[in-house]
PDB file of C-alpha atoms in Angstrom:
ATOM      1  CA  UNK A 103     -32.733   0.089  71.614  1.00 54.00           C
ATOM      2  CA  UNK A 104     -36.268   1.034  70.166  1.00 58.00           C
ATOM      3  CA  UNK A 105     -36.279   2.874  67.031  1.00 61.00           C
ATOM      4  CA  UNK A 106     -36.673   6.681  68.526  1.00 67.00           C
ATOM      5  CA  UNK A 107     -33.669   6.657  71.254  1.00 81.00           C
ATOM      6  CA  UNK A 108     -30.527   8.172  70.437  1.00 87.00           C
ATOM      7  CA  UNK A 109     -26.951   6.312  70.551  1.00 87.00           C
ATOM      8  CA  UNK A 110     -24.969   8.259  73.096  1.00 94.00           C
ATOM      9  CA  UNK A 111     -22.476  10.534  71.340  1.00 93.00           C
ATOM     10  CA  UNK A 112     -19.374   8.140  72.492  1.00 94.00           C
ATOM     11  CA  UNK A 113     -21.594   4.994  71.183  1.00 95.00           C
ATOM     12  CA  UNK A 114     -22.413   6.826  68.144  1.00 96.00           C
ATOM     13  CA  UNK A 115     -18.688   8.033  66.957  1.00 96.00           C
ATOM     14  CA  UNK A 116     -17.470   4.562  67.972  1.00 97.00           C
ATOM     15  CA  UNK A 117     -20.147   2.605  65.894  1.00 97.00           C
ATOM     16  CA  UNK A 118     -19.101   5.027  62.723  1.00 97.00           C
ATOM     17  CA  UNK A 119     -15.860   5.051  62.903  1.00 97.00           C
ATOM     18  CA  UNK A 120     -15.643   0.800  63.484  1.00 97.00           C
ATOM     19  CA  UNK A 121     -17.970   0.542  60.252  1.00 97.00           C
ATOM     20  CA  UNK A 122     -15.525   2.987  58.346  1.00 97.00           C
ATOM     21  CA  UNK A 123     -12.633   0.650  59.239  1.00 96.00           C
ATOM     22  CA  UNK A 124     -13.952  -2.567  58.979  1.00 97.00           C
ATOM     23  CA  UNK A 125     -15.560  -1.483  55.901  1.00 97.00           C
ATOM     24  CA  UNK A 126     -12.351  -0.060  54.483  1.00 96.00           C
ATOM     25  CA  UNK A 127     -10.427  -3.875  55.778  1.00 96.00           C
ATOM     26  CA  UNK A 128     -12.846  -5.772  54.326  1.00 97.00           C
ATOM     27  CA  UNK A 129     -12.661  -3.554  51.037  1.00 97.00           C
ATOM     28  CA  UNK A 130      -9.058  -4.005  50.907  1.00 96.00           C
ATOM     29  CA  UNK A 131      -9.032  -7.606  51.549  1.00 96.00           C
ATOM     30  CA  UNK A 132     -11.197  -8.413  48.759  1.00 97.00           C
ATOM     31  CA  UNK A 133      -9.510  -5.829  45.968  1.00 96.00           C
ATOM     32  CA  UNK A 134      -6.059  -6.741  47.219  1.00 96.00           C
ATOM     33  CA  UNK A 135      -6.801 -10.878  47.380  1.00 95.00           C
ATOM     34  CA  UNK A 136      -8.307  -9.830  43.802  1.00 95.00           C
ATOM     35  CA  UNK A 137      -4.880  -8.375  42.562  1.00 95.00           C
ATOM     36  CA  UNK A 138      -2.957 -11.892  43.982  1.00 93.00           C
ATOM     37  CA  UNK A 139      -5.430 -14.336  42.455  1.00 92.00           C
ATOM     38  CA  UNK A 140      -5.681 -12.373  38.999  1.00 94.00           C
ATOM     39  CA  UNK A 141      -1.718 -12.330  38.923  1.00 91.00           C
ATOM     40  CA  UNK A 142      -1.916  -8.857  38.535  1.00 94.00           C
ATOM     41  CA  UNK A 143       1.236  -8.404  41.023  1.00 94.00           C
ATOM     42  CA  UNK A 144       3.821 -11.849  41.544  1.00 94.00           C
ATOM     43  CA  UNK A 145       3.758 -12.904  45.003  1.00 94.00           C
ATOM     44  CA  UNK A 146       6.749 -13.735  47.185  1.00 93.00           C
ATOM     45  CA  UNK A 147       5.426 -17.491  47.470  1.00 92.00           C
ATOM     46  CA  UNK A 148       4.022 -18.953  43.901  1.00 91.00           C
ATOM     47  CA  UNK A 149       0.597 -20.806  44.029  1.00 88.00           C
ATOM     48  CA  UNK A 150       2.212 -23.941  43.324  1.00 90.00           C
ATOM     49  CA  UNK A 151       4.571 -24.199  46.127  1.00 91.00           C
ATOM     50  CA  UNK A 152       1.860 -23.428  48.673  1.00 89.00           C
ATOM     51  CA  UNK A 153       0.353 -27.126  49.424  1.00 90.00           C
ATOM     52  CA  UNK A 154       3.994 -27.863  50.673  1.00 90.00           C
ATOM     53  CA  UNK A 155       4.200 -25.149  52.914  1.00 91.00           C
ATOM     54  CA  UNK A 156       0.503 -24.669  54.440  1.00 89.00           C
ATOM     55  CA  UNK A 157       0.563 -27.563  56.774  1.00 92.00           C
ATOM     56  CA  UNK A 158       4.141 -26.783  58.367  1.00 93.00           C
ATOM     57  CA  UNK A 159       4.500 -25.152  62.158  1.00 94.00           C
ATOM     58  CA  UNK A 160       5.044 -21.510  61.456  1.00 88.00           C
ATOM     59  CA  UNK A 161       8.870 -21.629  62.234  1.00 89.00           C
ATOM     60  CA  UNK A 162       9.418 -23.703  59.469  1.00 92.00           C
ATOM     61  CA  UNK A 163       6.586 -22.446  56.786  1.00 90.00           C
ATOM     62  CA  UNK A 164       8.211 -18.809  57.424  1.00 89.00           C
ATOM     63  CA  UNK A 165      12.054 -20.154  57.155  1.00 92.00           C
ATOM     64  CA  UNK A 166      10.871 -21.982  54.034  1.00 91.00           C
ATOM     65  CA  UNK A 167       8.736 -19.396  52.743  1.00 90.00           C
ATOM     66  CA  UNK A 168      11.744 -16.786  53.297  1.00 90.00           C
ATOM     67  CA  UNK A 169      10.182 -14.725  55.558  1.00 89.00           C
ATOM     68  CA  UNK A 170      10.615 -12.660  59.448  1.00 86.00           C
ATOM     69  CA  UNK A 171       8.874 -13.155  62.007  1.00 83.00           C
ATOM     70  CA  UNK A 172       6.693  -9.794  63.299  1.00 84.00           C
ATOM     71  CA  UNK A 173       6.675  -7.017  60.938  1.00 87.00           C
ATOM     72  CA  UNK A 174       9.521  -7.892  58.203  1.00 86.00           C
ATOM     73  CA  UNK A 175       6.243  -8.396  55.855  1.00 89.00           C
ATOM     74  CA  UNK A 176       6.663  -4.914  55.146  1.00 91.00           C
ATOM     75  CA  UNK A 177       9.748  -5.236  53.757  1.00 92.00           C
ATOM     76  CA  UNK A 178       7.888  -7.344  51.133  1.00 93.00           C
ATOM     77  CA  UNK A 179       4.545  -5.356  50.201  1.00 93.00           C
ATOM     78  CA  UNK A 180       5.663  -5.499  46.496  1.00 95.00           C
ATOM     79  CA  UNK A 181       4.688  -8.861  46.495  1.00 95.00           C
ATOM     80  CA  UNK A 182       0.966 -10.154  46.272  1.00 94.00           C
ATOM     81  CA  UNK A 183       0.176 -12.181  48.746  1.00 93.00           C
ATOM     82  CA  UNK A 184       2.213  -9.767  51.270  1.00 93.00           C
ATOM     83  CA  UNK A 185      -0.012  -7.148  49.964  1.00 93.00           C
ATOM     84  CA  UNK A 186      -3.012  -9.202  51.706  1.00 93.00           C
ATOM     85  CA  UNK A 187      -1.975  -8.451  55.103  1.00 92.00           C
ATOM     86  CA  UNK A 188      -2.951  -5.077  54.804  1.00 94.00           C
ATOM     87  CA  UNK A 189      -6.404  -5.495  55.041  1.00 93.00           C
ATOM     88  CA  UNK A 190      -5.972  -7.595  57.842  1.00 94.00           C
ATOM     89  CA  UNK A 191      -3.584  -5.164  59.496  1.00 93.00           C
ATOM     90  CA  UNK A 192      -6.518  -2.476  59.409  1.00 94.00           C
ATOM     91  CA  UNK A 193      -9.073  -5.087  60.564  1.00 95.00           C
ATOM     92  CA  UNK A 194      -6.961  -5.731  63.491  1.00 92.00           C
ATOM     93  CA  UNK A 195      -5.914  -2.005  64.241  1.00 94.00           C
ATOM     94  CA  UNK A 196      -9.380  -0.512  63.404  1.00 94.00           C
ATOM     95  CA  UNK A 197     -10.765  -0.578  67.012  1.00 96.00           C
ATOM     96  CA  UNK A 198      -7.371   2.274  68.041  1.00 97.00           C
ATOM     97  CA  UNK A 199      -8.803   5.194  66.521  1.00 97.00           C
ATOM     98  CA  UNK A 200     -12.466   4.515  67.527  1.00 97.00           C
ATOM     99  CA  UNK A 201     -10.902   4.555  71.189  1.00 98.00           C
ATOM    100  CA  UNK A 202      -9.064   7.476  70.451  1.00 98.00           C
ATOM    101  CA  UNK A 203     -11.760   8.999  69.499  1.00 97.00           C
ATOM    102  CA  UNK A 204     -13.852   8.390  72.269  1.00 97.00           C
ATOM    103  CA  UNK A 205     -11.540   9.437  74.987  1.00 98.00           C
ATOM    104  CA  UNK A 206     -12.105  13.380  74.631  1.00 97.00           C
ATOM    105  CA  UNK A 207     -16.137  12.293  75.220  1.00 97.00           C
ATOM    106  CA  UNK A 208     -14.485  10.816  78.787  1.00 97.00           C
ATOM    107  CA  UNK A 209     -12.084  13.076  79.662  1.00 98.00           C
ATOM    108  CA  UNK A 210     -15.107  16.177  79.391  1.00 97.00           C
ATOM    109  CA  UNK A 211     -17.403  14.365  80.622  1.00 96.00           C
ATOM    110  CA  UNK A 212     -15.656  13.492  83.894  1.00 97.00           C
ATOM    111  CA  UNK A 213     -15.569   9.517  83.128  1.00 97.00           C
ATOM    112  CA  UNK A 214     -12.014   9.398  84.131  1.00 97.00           C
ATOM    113  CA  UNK A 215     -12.376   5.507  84.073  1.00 98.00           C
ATOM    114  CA  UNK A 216     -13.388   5.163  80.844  1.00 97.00           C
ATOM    115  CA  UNK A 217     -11.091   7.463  79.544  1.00 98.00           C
ATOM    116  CA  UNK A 218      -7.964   5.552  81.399  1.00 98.00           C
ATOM    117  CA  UNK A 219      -9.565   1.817  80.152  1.00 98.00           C
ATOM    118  CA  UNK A 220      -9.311   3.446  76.978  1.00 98.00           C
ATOM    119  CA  UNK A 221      -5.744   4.442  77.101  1.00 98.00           C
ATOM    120  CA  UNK A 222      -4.737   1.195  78.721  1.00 97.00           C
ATOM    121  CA  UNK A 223      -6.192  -0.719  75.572  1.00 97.00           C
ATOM    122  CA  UNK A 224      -5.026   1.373  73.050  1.00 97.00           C
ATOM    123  CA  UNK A 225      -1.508   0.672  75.297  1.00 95.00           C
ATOM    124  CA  UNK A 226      -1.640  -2.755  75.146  1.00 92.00           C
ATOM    125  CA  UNK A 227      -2.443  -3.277  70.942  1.00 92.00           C
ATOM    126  CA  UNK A 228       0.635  -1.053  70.425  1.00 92.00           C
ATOM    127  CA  UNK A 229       2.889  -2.577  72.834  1.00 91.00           C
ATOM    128  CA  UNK A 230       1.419  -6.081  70.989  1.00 88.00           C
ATOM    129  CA  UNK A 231       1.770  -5.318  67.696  1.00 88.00           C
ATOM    130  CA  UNK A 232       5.248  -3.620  68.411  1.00 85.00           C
ATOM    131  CA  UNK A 233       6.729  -7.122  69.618  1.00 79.00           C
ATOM    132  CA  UNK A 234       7.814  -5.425  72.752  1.00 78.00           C
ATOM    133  CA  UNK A 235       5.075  -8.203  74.641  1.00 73.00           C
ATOM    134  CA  UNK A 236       4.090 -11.286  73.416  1.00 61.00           C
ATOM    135  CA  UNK A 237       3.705 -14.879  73.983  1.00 55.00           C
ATOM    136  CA  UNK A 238       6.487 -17.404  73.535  1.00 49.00           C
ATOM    137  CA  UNK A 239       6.955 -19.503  70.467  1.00 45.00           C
TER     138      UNK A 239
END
């Protein structure tokens, strides 16, 4: 794209509202991996104990490490390196309400397609991230 054309509107709210998430991710990732490396907040795994656990399966590093599988995390966000995930969590999600917000653009435009591809995506990361689909471990 040359420097005098226009994004189309759906590019254009898309592209802002990805940098506004990814910006805000990558913003909490480094303020909240701040906060566990400073010690500002005790995490549920101390430093030291890591080396032993980092090169199990993840069966065992989460059975040894005390934790669920899927979202008990948030049980834990009081701890420090729990906290982390957050900013991963909005990295990962940040792509549902730039869909969302492109769908009205299809649906008056007449792009019934794009609108239903849409839908269908934004279907699939929340049936994902619920746990309801998944792989096998």
């Amino acid at each position: 794209m040359s420097g005098t054309e226009q994004a189309a509107p759906d590019q254009a709210r898309y592209a802002r509202l990805l940098a506004i998430g990814t910006n805000a991710g990558l913003g909490m990732l480094v303020v909240l991996f701040g906060i566990y490396m400073l010690g500002v907040v005790d995490p549920h795994v101390p430093h030291e104990r890591l080396p032993d656990l980092w090169h199990l399966p993840s069966g065992d590093f989460l059975e040894l490490a005390r934790l669920e599988a899927g979202w008990g995390w948030t049980a834990r966000l009081r701890h420090a390196d729990i906290l982390t995930l957050l900013g991963i969590v909005t990295l990962a999600f940040c792509s549902v309400p730039c869909l969302l917000a492109v769908m009205p653009i299809y649906w008056r435009s007449g792009q019934r397609m794009l609108f239903a591809i849409c839908g269908m995506e934004v279907l699939v990361i929340a049936l994902a991230a619920s746990g309801i689909i998944g792989g096998g471990h």
